[in-house]
PDB file of C-alpha atoms in Angstrom:
ATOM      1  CA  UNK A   1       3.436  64.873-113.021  1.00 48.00           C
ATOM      2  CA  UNK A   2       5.725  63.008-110.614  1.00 63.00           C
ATOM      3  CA  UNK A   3       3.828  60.527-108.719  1.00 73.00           C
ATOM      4  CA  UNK A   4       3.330  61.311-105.145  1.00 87.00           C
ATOM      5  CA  UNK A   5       5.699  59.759-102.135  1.00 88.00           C
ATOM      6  CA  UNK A   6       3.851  56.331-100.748  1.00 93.00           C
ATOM      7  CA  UNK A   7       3.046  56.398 -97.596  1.00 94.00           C
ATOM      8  CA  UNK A   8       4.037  53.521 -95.355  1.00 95.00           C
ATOM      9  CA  UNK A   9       2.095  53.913 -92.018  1.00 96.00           C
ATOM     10  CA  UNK A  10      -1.295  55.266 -92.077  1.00 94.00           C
ATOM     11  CA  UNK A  11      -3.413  52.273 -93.706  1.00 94.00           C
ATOM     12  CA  UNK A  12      -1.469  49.537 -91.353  1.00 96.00           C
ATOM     13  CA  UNK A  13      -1.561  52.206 -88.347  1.00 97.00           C
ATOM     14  CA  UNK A  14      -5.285  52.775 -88.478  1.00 98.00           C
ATOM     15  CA  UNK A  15      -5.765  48.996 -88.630  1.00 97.00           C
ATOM     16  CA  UNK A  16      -3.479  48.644 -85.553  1.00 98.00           C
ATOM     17  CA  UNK A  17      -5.144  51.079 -83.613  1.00 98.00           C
ATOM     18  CA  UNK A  18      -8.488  50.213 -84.254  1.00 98.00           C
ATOM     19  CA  UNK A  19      -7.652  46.101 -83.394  1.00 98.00           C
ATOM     20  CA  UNK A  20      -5.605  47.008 -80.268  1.00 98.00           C
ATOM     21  CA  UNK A  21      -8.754  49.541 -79.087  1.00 98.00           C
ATOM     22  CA  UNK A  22     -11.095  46.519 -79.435  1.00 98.00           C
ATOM     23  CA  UNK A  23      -9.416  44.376 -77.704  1.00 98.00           C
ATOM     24  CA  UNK A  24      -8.891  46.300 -74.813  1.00 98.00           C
ATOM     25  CA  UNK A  25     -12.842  46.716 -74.312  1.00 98.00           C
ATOM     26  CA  UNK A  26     -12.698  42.795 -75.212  1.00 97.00           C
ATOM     27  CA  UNK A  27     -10.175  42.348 -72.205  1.00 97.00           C
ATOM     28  CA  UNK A  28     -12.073  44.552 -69.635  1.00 97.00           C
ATOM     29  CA  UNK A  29     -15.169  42.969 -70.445  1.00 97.00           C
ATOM     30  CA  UNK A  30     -13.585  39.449 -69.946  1.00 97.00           C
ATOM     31  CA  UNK A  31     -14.645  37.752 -66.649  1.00 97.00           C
ATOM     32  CA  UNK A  32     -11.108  35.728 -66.332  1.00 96.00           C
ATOM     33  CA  UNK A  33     -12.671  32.851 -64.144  1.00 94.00           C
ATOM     34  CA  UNK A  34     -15.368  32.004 -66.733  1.00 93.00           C
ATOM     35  CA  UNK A  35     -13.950  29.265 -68.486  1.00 88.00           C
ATOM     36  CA  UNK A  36     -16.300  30.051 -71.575  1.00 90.00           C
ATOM     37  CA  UNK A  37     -14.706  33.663 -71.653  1.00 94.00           C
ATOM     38  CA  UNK A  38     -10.960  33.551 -71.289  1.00 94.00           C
ATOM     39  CA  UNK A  39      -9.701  31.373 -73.781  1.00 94.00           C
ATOM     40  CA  UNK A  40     -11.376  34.290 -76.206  1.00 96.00           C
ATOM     41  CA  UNK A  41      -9.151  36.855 -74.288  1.00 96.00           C
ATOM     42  CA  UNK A  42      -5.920  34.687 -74.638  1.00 96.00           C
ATOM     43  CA  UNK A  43      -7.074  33.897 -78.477  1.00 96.00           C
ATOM     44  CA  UNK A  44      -7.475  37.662 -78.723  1.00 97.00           C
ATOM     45  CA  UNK A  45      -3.964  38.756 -77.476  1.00 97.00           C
ATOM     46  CA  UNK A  46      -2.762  35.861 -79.529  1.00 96.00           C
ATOM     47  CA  UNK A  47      -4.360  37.842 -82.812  1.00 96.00           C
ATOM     48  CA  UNK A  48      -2.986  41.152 -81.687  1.00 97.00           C
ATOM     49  CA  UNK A  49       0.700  39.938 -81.497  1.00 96.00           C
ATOM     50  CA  UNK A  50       0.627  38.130 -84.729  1.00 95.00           C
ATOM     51  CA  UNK A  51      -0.738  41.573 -86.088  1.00 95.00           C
ATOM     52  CA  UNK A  52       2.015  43.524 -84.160  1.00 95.00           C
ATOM     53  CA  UNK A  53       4.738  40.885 -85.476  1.00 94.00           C
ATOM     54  CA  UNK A  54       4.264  40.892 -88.930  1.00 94.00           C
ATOM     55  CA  UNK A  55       4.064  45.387 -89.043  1.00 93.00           C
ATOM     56  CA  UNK A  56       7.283  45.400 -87.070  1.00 93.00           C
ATOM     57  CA  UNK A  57       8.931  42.330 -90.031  1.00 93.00           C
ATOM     58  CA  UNK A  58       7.747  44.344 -92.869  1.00 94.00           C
ATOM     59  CA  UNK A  59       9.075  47.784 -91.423  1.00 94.00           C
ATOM     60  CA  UNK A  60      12.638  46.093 -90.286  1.00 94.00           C
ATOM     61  CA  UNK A  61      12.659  45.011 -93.731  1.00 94.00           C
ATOM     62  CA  UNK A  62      11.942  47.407 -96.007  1.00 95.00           C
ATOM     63  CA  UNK A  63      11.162  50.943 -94.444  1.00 96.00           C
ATOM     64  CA  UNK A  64      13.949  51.444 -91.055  1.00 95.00           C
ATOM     65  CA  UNK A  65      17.032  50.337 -93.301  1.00 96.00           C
ATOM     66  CA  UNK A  66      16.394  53.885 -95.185  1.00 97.00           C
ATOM     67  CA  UNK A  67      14.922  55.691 -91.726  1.00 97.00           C
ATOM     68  CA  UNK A  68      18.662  54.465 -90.636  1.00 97.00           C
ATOM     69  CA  UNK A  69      20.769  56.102 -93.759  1.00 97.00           C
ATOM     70  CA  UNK A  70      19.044  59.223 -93.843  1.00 97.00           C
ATOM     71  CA  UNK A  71      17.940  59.748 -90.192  1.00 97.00           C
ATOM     72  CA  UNK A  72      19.817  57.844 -88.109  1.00 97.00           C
ATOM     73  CA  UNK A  73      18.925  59.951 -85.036  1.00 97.00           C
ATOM     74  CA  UNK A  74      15.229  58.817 -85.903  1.00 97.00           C
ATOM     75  CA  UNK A  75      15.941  55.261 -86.356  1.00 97.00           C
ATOM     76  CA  UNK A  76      18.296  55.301 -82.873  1.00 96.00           C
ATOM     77  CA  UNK A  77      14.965  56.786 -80.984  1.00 96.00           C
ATOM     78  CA  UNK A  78      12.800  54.158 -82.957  1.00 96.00           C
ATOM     79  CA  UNK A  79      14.662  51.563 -82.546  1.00 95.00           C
ATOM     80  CA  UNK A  80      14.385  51.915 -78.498  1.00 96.00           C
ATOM     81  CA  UNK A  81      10.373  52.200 -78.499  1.00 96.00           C
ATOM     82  CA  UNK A  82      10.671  48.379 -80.170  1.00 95.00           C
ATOM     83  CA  UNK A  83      13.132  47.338 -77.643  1.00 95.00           C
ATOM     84  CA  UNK A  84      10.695  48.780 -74.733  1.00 96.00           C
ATOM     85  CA  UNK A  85       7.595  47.390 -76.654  1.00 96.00           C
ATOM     86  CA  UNK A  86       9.224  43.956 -77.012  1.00 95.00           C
ATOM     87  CA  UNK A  87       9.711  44.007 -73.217  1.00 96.00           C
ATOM     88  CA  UNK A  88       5.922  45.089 -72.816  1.00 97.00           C
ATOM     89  CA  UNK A  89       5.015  41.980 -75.105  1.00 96.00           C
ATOM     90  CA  UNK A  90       7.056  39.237 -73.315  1.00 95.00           C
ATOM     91  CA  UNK A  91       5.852  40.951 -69.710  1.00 96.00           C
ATOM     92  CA  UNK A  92       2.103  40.384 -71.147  1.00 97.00           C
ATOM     93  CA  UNK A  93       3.029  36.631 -72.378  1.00 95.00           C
ATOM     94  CA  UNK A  94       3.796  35.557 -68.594  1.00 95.00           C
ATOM     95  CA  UNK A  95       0.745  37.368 -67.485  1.00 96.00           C
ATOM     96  CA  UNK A  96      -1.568  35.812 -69.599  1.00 95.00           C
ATOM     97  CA  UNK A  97       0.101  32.337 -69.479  1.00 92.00           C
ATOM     98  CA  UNK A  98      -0.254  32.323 -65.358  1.00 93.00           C
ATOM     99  CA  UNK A  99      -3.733  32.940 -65.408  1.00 94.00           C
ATOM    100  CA  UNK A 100      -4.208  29.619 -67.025  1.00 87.00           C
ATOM    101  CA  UNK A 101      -2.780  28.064 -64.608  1.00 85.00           C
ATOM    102  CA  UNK A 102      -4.281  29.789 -61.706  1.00 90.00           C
ATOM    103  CA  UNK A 103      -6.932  27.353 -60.043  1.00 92.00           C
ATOM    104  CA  UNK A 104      -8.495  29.979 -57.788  1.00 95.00           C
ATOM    105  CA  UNK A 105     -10.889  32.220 -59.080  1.00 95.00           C
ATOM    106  CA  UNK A 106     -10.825  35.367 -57.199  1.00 96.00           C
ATOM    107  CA  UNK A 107      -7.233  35.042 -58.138  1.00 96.00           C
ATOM    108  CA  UNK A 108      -7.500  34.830 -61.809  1.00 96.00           C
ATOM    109  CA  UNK A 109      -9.801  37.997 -61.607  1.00 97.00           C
ATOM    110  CA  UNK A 110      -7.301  39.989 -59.553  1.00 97.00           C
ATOM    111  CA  UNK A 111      -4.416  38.866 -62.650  1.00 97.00           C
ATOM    112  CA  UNK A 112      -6.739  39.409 -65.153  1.00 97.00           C
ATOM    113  CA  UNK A 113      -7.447  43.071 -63.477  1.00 97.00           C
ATOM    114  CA  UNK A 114      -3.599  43.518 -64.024  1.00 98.00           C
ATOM    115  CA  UNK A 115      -3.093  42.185 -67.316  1.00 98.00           C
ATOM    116  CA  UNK A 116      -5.982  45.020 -68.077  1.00 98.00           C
ATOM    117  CA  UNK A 117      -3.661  47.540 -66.788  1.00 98.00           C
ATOM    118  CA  UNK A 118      -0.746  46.555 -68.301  1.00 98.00           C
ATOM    119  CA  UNK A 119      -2.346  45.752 -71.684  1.00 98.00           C
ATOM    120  CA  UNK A 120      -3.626  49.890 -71.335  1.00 98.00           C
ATOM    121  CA  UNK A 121      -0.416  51.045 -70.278  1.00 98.00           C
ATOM    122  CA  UNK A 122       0.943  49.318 -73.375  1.00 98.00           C
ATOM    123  CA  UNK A 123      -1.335  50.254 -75.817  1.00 98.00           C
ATOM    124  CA  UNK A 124      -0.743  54.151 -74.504  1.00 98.00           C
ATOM    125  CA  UNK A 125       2.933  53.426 -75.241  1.00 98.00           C
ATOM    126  CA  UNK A 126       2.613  51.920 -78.822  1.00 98.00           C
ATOM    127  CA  UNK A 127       0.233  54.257 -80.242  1.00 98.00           C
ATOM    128  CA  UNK A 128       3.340  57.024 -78.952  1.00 97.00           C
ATOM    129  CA  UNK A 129       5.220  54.971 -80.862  1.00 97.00           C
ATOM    130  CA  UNK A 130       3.251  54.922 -84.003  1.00 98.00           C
ATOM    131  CA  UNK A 131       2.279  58.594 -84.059  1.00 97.00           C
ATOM    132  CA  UNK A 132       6.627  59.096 -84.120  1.00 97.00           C
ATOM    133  CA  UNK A 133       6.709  56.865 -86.959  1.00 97.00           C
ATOM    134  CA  UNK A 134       3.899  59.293 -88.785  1.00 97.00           C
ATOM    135  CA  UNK A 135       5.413  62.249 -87.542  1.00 97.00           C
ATOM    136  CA  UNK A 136       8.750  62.200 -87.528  1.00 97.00           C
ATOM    137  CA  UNK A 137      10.123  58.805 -89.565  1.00 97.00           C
ATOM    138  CA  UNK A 138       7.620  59.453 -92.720  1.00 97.00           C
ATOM    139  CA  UNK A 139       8.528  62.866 -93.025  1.00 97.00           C
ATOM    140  CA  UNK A 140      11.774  62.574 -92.780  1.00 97.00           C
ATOM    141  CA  UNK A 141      11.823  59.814 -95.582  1.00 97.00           C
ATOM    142  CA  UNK A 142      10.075  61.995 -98.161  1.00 97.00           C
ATOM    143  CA  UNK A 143      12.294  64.790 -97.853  1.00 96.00           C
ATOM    144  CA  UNK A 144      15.563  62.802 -98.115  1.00 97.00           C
ATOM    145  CA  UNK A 145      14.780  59.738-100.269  1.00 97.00           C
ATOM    146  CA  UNK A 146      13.549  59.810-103.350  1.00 95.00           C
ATOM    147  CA  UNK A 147      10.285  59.365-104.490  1.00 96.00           C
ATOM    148  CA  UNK A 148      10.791  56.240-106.697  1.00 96.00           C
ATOM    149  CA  UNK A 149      13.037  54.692-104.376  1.00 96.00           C
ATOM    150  CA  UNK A 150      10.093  54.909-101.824  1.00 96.00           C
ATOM    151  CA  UNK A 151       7.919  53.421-104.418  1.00 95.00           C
ATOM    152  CA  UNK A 152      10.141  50.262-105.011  1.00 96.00           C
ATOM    153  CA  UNK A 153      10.893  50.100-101.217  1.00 96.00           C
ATOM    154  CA  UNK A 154       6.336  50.063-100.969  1.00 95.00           C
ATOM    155  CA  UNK A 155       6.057  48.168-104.004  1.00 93.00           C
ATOM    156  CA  UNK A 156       8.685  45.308-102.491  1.00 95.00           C
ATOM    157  CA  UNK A 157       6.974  45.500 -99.229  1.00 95.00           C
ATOM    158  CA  UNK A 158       3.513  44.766-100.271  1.00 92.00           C
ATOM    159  CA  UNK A 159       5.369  41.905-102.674  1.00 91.00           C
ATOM    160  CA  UNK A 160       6.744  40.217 -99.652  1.00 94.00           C
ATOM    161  CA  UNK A 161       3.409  40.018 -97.946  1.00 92.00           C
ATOM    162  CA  UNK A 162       1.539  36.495 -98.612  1.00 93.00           C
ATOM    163  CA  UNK A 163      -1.511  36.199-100.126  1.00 92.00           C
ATOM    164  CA  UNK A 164      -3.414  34.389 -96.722  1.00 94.00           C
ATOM    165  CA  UNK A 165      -1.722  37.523 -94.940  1.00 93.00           C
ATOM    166  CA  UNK A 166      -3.603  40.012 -96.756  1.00 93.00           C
ATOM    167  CA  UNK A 167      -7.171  38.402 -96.371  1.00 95.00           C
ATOM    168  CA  UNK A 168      -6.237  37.888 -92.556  1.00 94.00           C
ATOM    169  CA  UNK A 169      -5.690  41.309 -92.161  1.00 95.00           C
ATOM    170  CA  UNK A 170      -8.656  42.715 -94.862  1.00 96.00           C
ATOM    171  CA  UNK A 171     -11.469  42.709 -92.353  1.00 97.00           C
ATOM    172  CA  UNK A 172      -9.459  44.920 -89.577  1.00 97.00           C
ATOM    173  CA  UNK A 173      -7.954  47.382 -92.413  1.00 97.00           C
ATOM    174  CA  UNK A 174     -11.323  47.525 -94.032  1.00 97.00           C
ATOM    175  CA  UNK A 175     -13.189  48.392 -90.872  1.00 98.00           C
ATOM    176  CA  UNK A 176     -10.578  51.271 -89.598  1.00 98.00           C
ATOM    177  CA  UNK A 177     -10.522  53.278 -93.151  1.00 97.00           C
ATOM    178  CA  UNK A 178     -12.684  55.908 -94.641  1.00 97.00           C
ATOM    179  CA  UNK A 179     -14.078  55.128 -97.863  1.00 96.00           C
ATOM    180  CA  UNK A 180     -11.656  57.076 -99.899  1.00 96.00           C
ATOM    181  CA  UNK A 181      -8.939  55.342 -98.239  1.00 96.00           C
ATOM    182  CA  UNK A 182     -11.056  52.096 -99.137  1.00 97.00           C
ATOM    183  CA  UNK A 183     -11.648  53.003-102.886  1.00 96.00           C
ATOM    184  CA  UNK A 184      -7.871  53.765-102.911  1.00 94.00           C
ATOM    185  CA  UNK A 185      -6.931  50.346-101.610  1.00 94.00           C
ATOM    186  CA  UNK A 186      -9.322  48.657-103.716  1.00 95.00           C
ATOM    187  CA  UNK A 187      -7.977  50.501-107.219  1.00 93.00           C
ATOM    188  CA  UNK A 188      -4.134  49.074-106.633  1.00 91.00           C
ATOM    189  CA  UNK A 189      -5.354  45.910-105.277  1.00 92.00           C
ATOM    190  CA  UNK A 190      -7.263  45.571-108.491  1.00 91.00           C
ATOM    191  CA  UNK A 191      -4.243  46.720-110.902  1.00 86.00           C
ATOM    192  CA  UNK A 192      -1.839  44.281-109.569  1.00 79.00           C
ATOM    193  CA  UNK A 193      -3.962  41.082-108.375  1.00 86.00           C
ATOM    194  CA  UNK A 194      -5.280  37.825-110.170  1.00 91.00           C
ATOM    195  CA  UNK A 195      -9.558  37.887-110.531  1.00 92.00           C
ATOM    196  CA  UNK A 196      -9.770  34.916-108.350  1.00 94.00           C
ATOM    197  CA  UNK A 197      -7.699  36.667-105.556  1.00 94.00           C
ATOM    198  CA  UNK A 198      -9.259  40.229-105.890  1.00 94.00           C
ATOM    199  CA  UNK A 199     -13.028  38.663-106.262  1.00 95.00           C
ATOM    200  CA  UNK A 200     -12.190  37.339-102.904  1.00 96.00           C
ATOM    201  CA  UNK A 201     -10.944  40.530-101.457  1.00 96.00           C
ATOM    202  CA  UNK A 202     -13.997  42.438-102.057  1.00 96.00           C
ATOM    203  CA  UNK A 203     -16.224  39.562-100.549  1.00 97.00           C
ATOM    204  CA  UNK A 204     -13.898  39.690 -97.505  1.00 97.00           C
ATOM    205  CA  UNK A 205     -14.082  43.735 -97.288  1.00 97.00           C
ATOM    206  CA  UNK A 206     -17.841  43.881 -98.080  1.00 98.00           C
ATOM    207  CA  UNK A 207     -18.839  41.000 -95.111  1.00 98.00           C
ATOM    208  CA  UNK A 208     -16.278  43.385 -92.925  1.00 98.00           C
ATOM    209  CA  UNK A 209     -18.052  46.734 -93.250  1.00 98.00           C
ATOM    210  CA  UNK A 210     -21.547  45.672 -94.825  1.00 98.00           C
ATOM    211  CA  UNK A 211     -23.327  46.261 -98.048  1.00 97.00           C
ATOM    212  CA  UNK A 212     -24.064  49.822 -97.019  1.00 97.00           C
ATOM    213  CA  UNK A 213     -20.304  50.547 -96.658  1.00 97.00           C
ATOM    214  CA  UNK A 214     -18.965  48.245 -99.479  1.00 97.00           C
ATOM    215  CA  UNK A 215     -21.598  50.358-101.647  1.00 97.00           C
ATOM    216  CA  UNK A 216     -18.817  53.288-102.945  1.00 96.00           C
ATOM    217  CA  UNK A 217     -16.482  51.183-103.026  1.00 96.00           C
ATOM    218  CA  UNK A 218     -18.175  48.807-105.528  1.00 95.00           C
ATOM    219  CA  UNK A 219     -19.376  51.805-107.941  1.00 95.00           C
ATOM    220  CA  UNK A 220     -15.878  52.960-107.962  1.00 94.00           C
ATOM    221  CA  UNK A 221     -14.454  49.275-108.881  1.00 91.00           C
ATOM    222  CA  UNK A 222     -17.421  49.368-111.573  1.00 89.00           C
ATOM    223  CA  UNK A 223     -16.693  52.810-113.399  1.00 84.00           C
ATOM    224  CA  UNK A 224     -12.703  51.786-113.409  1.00 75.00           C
ATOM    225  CA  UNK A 225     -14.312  48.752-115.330  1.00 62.00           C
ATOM    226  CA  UNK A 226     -16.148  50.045-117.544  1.00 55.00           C
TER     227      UNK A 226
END
């Protein structure tokens, strides 16, 4: 039996989702003229776009030079959303940078009450994006490419990513899966990682979802060991 096509979105995506979400309740709960509060909000966005920026390197790398041979039509309409959503990003930047800046309090809470609404409006407009990616890009890549050159296109993908990356990222991914999707993650971290480095991911992922959570997870690592 052939081994089945990888899948390229839905771990990161759920991730994504689940990080913007929370930082949009983070943002509307932010009182912008509390000095204690808003450097959270702007450390916050700060966390979001690093998490944005490394997704769209990885896919530009490895997964849109194939969207573009075999669907180019896909990659032309892709390709726009991260124009648009690049736009969104740098409108944001200024945004949040002003408020900084802004001495007057009832006018930082009148930007901050914008940046809200711009910040939702975005967020609308990137999960779009990512449910075109799962809908139409991913399908289109498993009936056109082959199956092990989507394997060596994952494999290098997850290669390229550095070690500090994937622990940054482990709590958020953790926290968005199910535990099947966990368990999963877990097995090929284990086949292809060093002790040291995969002792650490499961301490990461079990302080991230709790003991109760890690709980599967752990019994599956254990019967694959034994």
């Amino acid at each position: 039996m052939s081994a089945p096509a990888p899948d390229f979105y839905t771990l990161i995506h759920k991730a994504i989702r689940l990080a913007m979400s929370e930082y949009l309740v983070q943002l509307g709960a932010t009182d912008a003229a509390d000095p204690s509060e808003w450097p959270a909000a702007v450390g916050g966005w700060k966390q979001i776009k690093r998490l944005l920026d490394a997704h769209s390197l990885h896919e530009d790398t490895h997964v849109h030079p194939l969207i573009h041979r075999v669907a180019p039509d896909i990659a032309e309409l892709l390709d726009g959303q991260h124009a648009e959503l690049d736009e969104q990003v740098r409108a944001l930047d200024g945004m949040i940078d002003a408020i900084a800046d802004e001495p007057d309090a009832n006018v930082r809470r009148q930007a901050a009450a914008q940046v809200y609404r711009r910040y939702a409006a975005f967020l609308a407009t990137y999960f779009n994006h990512l449910m075109e990616e799962e809908t139409k890009a991913m399908p289109a890549l498993i009936a056109n490419v082959p199956v092990e050159e989507l394997l060596a296109a994952h494999m290098r993908l997850v290669g390229s990513i550095p070690p500090e990356e994937k622990l940054a990222e482990l709590p958020i991914i953790a926290r968005s899966l199910s535990s099947p999707e966990r368990i999963a993650l877990m097995m090929a971290t284990q086949a292809g990682a060093p002790a040291a480095f995969f002792a650490e991911v499961c301490r990461i992922m079990e302080e991230a979802i709790g003991p109760a959570a890690f709980a599967p997870v752990s019994a599956a690592i254990t019967r694959k060991v034994a």
